[in-house]
Short mmCIF file of C-alpha atoms in Angstrom, two decimals:
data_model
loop_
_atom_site.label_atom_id
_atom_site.label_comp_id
_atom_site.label_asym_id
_atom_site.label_seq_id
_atom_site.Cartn_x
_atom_site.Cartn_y
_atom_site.Cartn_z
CA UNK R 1 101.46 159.45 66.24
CA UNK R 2 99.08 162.50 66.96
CA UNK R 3 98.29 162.77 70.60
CA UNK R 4 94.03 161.54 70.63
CA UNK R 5 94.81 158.54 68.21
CA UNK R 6 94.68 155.94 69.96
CA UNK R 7 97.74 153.21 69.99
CA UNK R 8 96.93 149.80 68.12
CA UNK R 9 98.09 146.68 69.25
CA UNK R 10 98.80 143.38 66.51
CA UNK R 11 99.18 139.93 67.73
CA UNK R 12 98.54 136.91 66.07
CA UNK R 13 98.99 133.32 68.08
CA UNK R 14 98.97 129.88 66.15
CA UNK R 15 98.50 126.43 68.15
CA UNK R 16 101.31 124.67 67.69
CA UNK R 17 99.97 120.66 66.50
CA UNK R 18 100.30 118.34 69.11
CA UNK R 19 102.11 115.68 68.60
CA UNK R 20 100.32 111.86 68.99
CA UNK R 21 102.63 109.57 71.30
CA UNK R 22 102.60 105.86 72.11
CA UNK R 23 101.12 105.17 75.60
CA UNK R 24 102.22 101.99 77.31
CA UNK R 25 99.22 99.72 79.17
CA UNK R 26 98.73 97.25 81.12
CA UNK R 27 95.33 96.27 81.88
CA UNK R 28 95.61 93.89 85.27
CA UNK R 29 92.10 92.01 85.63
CA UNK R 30 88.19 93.47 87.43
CA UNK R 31 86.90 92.33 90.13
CA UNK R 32 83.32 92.10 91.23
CA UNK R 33 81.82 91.65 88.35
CA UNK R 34 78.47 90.04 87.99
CA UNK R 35 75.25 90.30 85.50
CA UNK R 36 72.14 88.44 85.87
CA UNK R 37 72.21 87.28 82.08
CA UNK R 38 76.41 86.42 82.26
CA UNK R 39 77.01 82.78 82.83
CA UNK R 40 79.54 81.81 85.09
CA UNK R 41 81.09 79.53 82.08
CA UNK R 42 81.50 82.52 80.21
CA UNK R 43 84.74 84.00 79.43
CA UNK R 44 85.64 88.03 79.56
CA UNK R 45 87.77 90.11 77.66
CA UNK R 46 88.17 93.66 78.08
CA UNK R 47 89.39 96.24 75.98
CA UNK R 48 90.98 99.59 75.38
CA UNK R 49 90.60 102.85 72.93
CA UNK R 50 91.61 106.56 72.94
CA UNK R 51 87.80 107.73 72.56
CA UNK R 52 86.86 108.43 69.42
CA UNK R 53 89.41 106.87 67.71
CA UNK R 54 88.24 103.47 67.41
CA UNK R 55 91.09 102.30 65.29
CA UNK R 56 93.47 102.46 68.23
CA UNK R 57 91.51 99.61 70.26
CA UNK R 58 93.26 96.92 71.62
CA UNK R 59 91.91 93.72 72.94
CA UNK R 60 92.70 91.35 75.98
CA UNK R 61 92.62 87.82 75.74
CA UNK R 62 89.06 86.07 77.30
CA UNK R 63 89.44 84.69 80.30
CA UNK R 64 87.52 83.03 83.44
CA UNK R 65 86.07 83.19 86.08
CA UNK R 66 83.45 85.89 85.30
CA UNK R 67 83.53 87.53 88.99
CA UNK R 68 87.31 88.40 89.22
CA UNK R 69 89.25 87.80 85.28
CA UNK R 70 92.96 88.69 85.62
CA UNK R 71 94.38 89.37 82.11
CA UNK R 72 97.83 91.00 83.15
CA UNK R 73 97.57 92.31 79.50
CA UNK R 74 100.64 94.69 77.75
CA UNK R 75 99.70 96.79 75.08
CA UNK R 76 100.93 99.78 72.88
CA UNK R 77 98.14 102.50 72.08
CA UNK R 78 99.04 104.70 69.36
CA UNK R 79 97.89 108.40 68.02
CA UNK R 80 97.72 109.67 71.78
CA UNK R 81 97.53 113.32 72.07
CA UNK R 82 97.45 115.44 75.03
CA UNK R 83 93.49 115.84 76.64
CA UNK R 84 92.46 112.44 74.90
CA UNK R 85 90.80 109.82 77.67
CA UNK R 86 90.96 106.17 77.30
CA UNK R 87 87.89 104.20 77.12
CA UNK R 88 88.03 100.83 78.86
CA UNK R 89 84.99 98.13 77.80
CA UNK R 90 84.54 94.71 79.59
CA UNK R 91 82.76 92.35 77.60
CA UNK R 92 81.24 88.90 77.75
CA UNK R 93 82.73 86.84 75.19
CA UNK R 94 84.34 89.49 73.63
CA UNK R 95 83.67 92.64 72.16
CA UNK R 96 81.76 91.89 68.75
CA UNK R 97 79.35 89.73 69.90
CA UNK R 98 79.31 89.71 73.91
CA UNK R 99 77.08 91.08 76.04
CA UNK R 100 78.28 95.05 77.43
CA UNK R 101 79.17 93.98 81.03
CA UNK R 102 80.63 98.23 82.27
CA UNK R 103 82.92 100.36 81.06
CA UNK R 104 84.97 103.55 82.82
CA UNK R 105 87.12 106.44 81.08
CA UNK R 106 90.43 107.31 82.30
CA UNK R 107 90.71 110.95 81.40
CA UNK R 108 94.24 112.16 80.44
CA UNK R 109 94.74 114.61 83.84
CA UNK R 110 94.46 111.80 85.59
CA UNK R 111 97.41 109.75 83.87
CA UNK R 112 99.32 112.75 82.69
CA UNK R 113 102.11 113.09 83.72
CA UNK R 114 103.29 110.60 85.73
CA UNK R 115 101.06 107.34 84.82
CA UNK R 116 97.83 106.16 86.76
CA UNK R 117 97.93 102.60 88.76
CA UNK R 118 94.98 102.02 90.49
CA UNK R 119 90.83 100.84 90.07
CA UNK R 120 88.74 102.70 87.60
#
């Protein structure tokens, strides 16, 4: 190479595809829970989706009392892929046609690696 060209450096870098996992979950119960408009007859269900990917929602079963519903629920969420957050949705009645009660997002630092047991 002459001595005032100057040197020239290549480099090309390709993300490698992540690939989507299963995550294991157990959704234990709320507590606290109250809404002017939610009777205490009513039954809750809660569920669970890797946001924006709706078709990965799972459900709980509905269950009472409104204030403090334990589900102890096991599911398997699948297409998981590194940075995702899971969306958690507790529901009157369930989710099509209950009334929105809260909802929290468990973002994947928090859970990865390792797991995450605690309130959200």
């Amino acid at each position: 190479r002459p001595p005032n060209q100057a040197a020239e450096l290549r480099s090309s870098a390709l993300e490698v595809p992540r690939q989507p996992e299963e995550l294991y979950l157990l959704i234990e119960g709320a507590r606290g829970l109250w809404h002017s408009g939610v009777s205490q007859q009513a039954r809750i269900g809660c569920t669970c989706e890797i946001a924006g990917k709706p078709r990965t929602k799972v459900w709980t079963d509905l269950v009472s009392p409104v204030s403090n519903p334990v589900w102890n629920y096991e599911a398997v969420v699948e297409d998981f892929v590194e940075g995702d957050a899971l969306l958690f949705q507790v529901c009157e009645d369930g989710a099509h046609h209950g009334q929105h009660l809260g909802e929290a997002v468990l973002r994947s630092p928090v859970f990865r690696p390792g797991g995450f047991s605690g309130e959200l």
